Coordinates of C-alpha atoms in Angstrom, one line a residue:
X1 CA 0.0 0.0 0.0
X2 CA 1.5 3.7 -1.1
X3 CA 2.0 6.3 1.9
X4 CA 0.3 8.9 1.7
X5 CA 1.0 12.7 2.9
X6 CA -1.8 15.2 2.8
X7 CA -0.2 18.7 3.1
X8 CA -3.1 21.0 4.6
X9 CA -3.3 24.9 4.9
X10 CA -7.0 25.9 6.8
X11 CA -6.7 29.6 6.3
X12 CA -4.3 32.1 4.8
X13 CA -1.8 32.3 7.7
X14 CA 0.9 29.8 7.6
X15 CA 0.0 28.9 11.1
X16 CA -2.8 26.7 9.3
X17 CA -0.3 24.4 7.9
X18 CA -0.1 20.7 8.7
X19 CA 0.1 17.2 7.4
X20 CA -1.3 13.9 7.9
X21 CA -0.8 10.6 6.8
X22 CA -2.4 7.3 6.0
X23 CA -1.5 4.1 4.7
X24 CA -3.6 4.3 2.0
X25 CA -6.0 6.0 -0.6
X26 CA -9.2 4.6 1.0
X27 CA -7.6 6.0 4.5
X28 CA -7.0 9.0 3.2
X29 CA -10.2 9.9 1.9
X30 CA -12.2 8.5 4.8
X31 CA -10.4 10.7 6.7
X32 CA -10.6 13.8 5.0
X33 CA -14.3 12.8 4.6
X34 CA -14.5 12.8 8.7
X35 CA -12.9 16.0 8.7
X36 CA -15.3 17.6 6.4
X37 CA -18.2 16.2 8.5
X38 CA -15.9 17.2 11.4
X39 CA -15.9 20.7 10.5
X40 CA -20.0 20.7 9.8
X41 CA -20.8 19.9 12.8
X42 CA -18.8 22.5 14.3
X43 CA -20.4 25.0 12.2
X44 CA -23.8 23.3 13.1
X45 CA -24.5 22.5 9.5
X46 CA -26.3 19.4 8.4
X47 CA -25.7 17.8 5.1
X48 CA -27.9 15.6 3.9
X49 CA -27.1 12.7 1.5
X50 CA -27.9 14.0 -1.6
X51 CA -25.8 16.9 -1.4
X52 CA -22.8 15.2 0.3
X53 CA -20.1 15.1 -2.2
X54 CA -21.1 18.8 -3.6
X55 CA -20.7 20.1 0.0
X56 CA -17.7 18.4 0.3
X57 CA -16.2 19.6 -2.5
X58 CA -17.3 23.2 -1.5
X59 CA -15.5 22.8 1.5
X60 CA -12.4 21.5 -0.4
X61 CA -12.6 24.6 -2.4
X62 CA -12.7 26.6 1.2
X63 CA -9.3 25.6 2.3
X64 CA -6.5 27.6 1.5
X65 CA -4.5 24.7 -0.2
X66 CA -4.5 21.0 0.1
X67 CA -2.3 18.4 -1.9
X68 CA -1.6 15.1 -1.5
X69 CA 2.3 13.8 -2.1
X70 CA 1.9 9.3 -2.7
X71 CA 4.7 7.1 -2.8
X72 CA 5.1 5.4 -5.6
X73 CA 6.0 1.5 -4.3
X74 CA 8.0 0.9 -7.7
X75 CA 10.5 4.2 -7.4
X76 CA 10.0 4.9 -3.9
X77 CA 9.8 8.2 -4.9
X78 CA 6.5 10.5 -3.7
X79 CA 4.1 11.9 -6.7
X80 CA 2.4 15.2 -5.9
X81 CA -1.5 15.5 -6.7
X82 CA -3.2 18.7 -6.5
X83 CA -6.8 19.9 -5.2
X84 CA -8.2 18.0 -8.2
X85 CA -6.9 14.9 -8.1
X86 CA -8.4 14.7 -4.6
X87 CA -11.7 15.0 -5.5
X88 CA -11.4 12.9 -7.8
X89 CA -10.1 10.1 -5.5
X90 CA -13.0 11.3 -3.2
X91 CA -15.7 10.6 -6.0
X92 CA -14.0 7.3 -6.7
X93 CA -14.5 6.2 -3.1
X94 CA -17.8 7.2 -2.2
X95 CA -19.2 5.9 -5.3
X96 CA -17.3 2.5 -4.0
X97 CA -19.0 2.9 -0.4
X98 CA -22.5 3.6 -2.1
X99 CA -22.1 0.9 -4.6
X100 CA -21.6 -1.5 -2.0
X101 CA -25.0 -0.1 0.3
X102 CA -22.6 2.2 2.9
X103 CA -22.7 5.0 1.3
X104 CA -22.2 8.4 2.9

């Protein structure tokens, strides 16, 4: 399984920055998923199924950067992915929870 580093930054002041890291895609993205819903909750805001992934996004698109750096098991070198790539990764795995009846 690639490491994976998510490189965060909440707000414009470099204070915001931080990193995590998982083990793997599906980690990654459940995670940032939980922090989404972390952050809605903290805001009192509910999101309702049907508008999940669009309100995630949005809140993607809120953040002052985010980018994900993988290793790549064959190099063991780290490939960067931007904002995009994320939400595509995001897409990929929800549509995999729905498709197999736990969707978010």
């Amino acid at each position: 399984m690639p490491h994976i580093i998510v490189l965060l930054q909440s707000t414009h002041h470099w204070a915001s920055r931080t990193y995590l890291e998982y083990e793997s895609i599906d980690d990654c993205m459940d995670a940032l998923c939980r922090i989404f819903e972390g952050f809605m909750r903290l805001k009192n805001l509910y999101v309702d199924n049907k508008n999940y992934l669009l309100e995630l996004f949005n809140f993607l698109d809120t953040l002052e950067d985010i980018s994900c750096v993988v290793m790549q098991g064959d190099s063991n070198m780290y490939t960067p992915h931007n904002k995009l790539w994320i939400k595509e990764q995001l897409f990929l795995r929800l549509d995999r929870l729905d498709c197999d009846g736990m969707g978010y």
